Amino acid sequence: MEKDLKKQNNATIAALLSAVVLVCLGFQFGFNSLPSFKEGLLTGVAGVITLAVLVFITHLLPHDIKHKLVFTRFVNEMPGGRVHRLCKRDSRVVYQDVASQWPHIFDEAVAAGDRNSLWYRDIYKPVRDTHEVRQSHRSFLLYRDTFSGLVALLIFTILWDSLGDHQLLGDIVPAVYVVLVISSLLALLAARNAGNRLVVNAVAVAQ
């Protein structure tokens, strides 16, 4: 299912990354040059190739590394391991009810890694094909992969600025880094919120 959801997100991811790239190019070369550049970039064969490359770079990082970056944790990064805490903060869930329904998951003594596996098996899998859970999962994948694409663009920009031919593009202006960093942070926060929401949505639908 995740592969299908990722395919559904490809066009949106390409559009989001293209928008960030165009803003960066506007700061780098001047916004007056954008219309002609955009026309050449987003139409015809050049546009198809460019969009395909932008989508491809979202898959450069393994999914486990993406999750560690999104949730800024080296171990037990998946939000299912914190389902007991997330449900306490969500008004849709009566914590006492879910704790009594799945005591083996909501017991405070359960290790985070085991809790995530149990959440996935006993809560998420039975309801993963419902509309609410699928939409939550799709949103998480969208922002997670957009974030990974922005990180890849930021790394490429740093490498080009350090090792590339400055006569070709000139020195990278500071505004380009500002756009990439802010966009990455926004995508990270959106991915983290979507991941947490997916965990609680599954509980709300399953109970």
CSV table of C-alpha atoms in Angstrom, one decimal:
chain,number,residue,atom,x,y,z
A,1,MET,CA,0.0,0.0,0.0
A,2,GLU,CA,2.8,2.4,0.8
A,3,LYS,CA,4.2,2.1,-2.7
A,4,ASP,CA,0.8,3.0,-4.2
A,5,LEU,CA,0.4,6.0,-1.9
A,6,LYS,CA,3.9,7.2,-2.8
A,7,LYS,CA,3.0,7.0,-6.5
A,8,GLN,CA,-0.1,9.1,-5.8
A,9,ASN,CA,2.1,11.7,-4.2
A,10,ASN,CA,4.7,12.0,-7.0
A,11,ALA,CA,3.0,14.8,-8.8
A,12,THR,CA,2.5,16.9,-5.7
A,13,ILE,CA,6.0,16.3,-4.5
A,14,ALA,CA,7.4,17.3,-7.9
A,15,ALA,CA,5.2,20.5,-7.8
A,16,LEU,CA,6.4,21.4,-4.2
A,17,LEU,CA,10.1,20.8,-5.0
A,18,SER,CA,9.7,22.7,-8.3
A,19,ALA,CA,8.2,25.7,-6.5
A,20,VAL,CA,11.2,25.8,-4.1
A,21,VAL,CA,13.7,25.4,-6.9
A,22,LEU,CA,12.0,28.3,-8.8
A,23,VAL,CA,12.1,30.6,-5.8
A,24,CYS,CA,15.8,29.7,-5.3
A,25,LEU,CA,16.5,30.5,-8.9
A,26,GLY,CA,14.6,33.7,-8.6
A,27,PHE,CA,17.0,34.8,-5.8
A,28,GLN,CA,20.0,33.5,-7.6
A,29,PHE,CA,19.4,35.0,-11.0
A,30,GLY,CA,16.6,37.6,-10.4
A,31,PHE,CA,12.9,37.0,-10.5
A,32,ASN,CA,12.6,38.8,-13.9
A,33,SER,CA,14.2,35.8,-15.5
A,34,LEU,CA,11.8,33.3,-14.1
A,35,PRO,CA,9.0,33.4,-16.7
A,36,SER,CA,11.3,32.3,-19.6
A,37,PHE,CA,13.1,29.8,-17.4
A,38,LYS,CA,9.9,28.4,-16.0
A,39,GLU,CA,8.5,28.0,-19.5
A,40,GLY,CA,11.6,26.1,-20.7
A,41,LEU,CA,11.8,24.0,-17.5
A,42,LEU,CA,8.2,22.9,-17.0
A,43,THR,CA,7.2,22.2,-20.6
A,44,GLY,CA,8.1,19.6,-23.2
A,45,VAL,CA,10.8,17.0,-22.7
A,46,ALA,CA,12.9,19.2,-20.4
A,47,GLY,CA,10.0,19.6,-18.0
A,48,VAL,CA,9.3,15.9,-17.8
A,49,ILE,CA,13.0,15.0,-17.2
A,50,THR,CA,13.3,17.7,-14.6
A,51,LEU,CA,10.2,16.6,-12.7
A,52,ALA,CA,11.3,13.0,-12.9
A,53,VAL,CA,14.7,13.9,-11.4
A,54,LEU,CA,13.1,15.9,-8.6
A,55,VAL,CA,10.9,12.9,-7.7
A,56,PHE,CA,13.9,10.6,-7.9
A,57,ILE,CA,16.0,12.5,-5.4
A,58,THR,CA,13.2,12.0,-2.8
A,59,HIS,CA,14.1,8.4,-2.8
A,60,LEU,CA,17.9,8.8,-2.4
A,61,LEU,CA,17.6,8.4,1.4
A,62,PRO,CA,16.5,5.0,2.9
A,63,HIS,CA,13.2,5.2,4.6
A,64,ASP,CA,14.7,4.4,8.0
A,65,ILE,CA,17.1,7.4,7.7
A,66,LYS,CA,14.2,9.6,6.6
A,67,HIS,CA,12.3,8.6,9.8
A,68,LYS,CA,15.3,9.3,12.0
A,69,LEU,CA,15.7,12.7,10.5
A,70,VAL,CA,12.0,13.6,10.6
A,71,PHE,CA,11.6,12.6,14.3
A,72,THR,CA,15.1,13.6,15.2
A,73,ARG,CA,15.7,10.3,17.0
A,74,PHE,CA,18.5,7.8,16.4
A,75,VAL,CA,16.6,4.9,18.0
A,76,ASN,CA,12.9,4.1,18.4
A,77,GLU,CA,12.1,7.0,16.1
A,78,MET,CA,8.7,5.7,14.9
A,79,PRO,CA,5.7,7.5,16.5
A,80,GLY,CA,3.9,4.2,17.1
A,81,GLY,CA,6.3,3.7,20.0
A,82,ARG,CA,4.9,6.9,21.6
A,83,VAL,CA,1.2,6.1,20.9
A,84,HIS,CA,0.4,6.2,24.7
A,85,ARG,CA,1.7,9.7,25.0
A,86,LEU,CA,0.1,10.9,21.7
A,87,CYS,CA,-3.3,9.6,22.7
A,88,LYS,CA,-3.2,11.5,26.0
A,89,ARG,CA,-2.9,14.8,24.1
A,90,ASP,CA,-5.8,14.1,21.6
A,91,SER,CA,-9.3,15.0,22.6
A,92,ARG,CA,-10.8,12.4,20.2
A,93,VAL,CA,-9.5,9.6,22.3
A,94,VAL,CA,-10.7,8.6,25.7
A,95,TYR,CA,-7.4,7.3,27.1
A,96,GLN,CA,-8.9,5.1,29.7
A,97,ASP,CA,-10.9,3.3,27.1
A,98,VAL,CA,-8.0,2.6,24.7
A,99,ALA,CA,-5.7,1.7,27.6
A,100,SER,CA,-8.2,-1.0,28.7
A,101,GLN,CA,-8.8,-2.2,25.1
A,102,TRP,CA,-5.1,-2.6,24.4
A,103,PRO,CA,-3.4,-2.9,27.7
A,104,HIS,CA,-0.4,-4.7,26.2
A,105,ILE,CA,0.3,-1.6,24.1
A,106,PHE,CA,-0.6,1.2,26.5
A,107,ASP,CA,1.2,-0.2,29.5
A,108,GLU,CA,3.9,2.3,30.5
A,109,ALA,CA,6.4,-0.5,31.0
A,110,VAL,CA,6.3,-1.6,27.3
A,111,ALA,CA,9.6,-0.8,25.4
A,112,ALA,CA,9.2,1.8,22.6
A,113,GLY,CA,10.3,-0.6,19.9
A,114,ASP,CA,7.9,-3.3,21.0
A,115,ARG,CA,5.1,-0.8,21.4
A,116,ASN,CA,5.5,0.4,17.8
A,117,SER,CA,5.4,-3.2,16.5
A,118,LEU,CA,2.3,-3.9,18.6
A,119,TRP,CA,0.6,-0.7,17.5
A,120,TYR,CA,1.4,-1.6,13.9
A,121,ARG,CA,0.1,-5.2,14.2
A,122,ASP,CA,-2.9,-4.8,16.5
A,123,ILE,CA,-4.2,-1.3,15.7
A,124,TYR,CA,-2.9,0.0,12.4
A,125,LYS,CA,-3.1,-3.1,10.2
A,126,PRO,CA,-6.8,-3.9,10.8
A,127,VAL,CA,-7.8,-0.3,9.8
A,128,ARG,CA,-5.1,0.7,7.3
A,129,ASP,CA,-7.4,0.5,4.4
A,130,THR,CA,-10.0,2.9,5.9
A,131,HIS,CA,-10.3,6.3,4.3
A,132,GLU,CA,-9.1,8.2,7.4
A,133,VAL,CA,-6.0,6.1,7.9
A,134,ARG,CA,-5.1,6.0,4.3
A,135,GLN,CA,-5.3,9.8,4.0
A,136,SER,CA,-3.2,10.2,7.1
A,137,HIS,CA,-0.6,7.8,5.8
A,138,ARG,CA,-0.6,9.5,2.4
A,139,SER,CA,0.0,12.9,4.1
A,140,PHE,CA,2.8,11.5,6.2
A,141,LEU,CA,4.6,10.0,3.1
A,142,LEU,CA,4.0,13.3,1.1
A,143,TYR,CA,5.7,15.5,3.7
A,144,ARG,CA,8.4,12.9,4.6
A,145,ASP,CA,9.5,12.5,1.0
A,146,THR,CA,9.2,16.2,0.3
A,147,PHE,CA,11.5,16.8,3.3
A,148,SER,CA,14.0,14.2,2.0
A,149,GLY,CA,14.0,15.9,-1.4
A,150,LEU,CA,14.7,19.3,0.1
A,151,VAL,CA,17.5,17.9,2.2
A,152,ALA,CA,19.0,16.4,-1.0
A,153,LEU,CA,18.7,19.7,-2.7
A,154,LEU,CA,20.3,21.5,0.2
A,155,ILE,CA,23.2,19.0,0.2
A,156,PHE,CA,23.6,19.4,-3.6
A,157,THR,CA,23.7,23.2,-3.3
A,158,ILE,CA,26.3,23.1,-0.6
A,159,LEU,CA,28.5,20.7,-2.6
A,160,TRP,CA,28.1,22.8,-5.7
A,161,ASP,CA,28.9,26.0,-3.8
A,162,SER,CA,32.0,24.3,-2.5
A,163,LEU,CA,33.2,22.3,-5.5
A,164,GLY,CA,31.3,23.4,-8.5
A,165,ASP,CA,32.2,25.8,-11.3
A,166,HIS,CA,31.2,29.3,-10.0
A,167,GLN,CA,31.5,30.8,-13.5
A,168,LEU,CA,28.5,28.7,-14.6
A,169,LEU,CA,26.1,29.8,-11.9
A,170,GLY,CA,28.0,32.3,-9.9
A,171,ASP,CA,28.3,32.3,-6.1
A,172,ILE,CA,25.2,30.9,-4.4
A,173,VAL,CA,23.5,33.9,-2.7
A,174,PRO,CA,22.6,33.5,1.0
A,175,ALA,CA,18.9,33.8,0.2
A,176,VAL,CA,19.0,30.4,-1.6
A,177,TYR,CA,20.2,28.8,1.6
A,178,VAL,CA,17.5,30.6,3.6
A,179,VAL,CA,14.8,29.3,1.3
A,180,LEU,CA,16.1,25.7,1.4
A,181,VAL,CA,16.5,25.7,5.1
A,182,ILE,CA,13.1,27.2,5.9
A,183,SER,CA,11.4,24.9,3.4
A,184,SER,CA,13.1,21.9,4.9
A,185,LEU,CA,12.1,22.8,8.4
A,186,LEU,CA,8.5,23.4,7.4
A,187,ALA,CA,8.4,20.0,5.6
A,188,LEU,CA,10.0,18.4,8.6
A,189,LEU,CA,7.4,19.8,11.0
A,190,ALA,CA,4.6,18.9,8.6
A,191,ALA,CA,5.9,15.3,8.3
A,192,ARG,CA,6.3,14.9,12.1
A,193,ASN,CA,2.8,16.2,12.7
A,194,ALA,CA,1.4,14.0,10.0
A,195,GLY,CA,3.2,10.9,11.4
A,196,ASN,CA,1.9,11.6,14.9
A,197,ARG,CA,-1.6,12.2,13.5
A,198,LEU,CA,-1.5,8.9,11.6
A,199,VAL,CA,-0.8,7.0,14.9
A,200,VAL,CA,-3.7,8.6,16.7
A,201,ASN,CA,-6.1,8.4,13.7
A,202,ALA,CA,-5.5,4.6,13.6
A,203,VAL,CA,-6.4,4.4,17.3
A,204,ALA,CA,-9.5,6.5,16.9
A,205,VAL,CA,-10.7,4.4,14.0
A,206,ALA,CA,-9.9,1.1,15.5
A,207,GLN,CA,-11.5,1.6,18.9
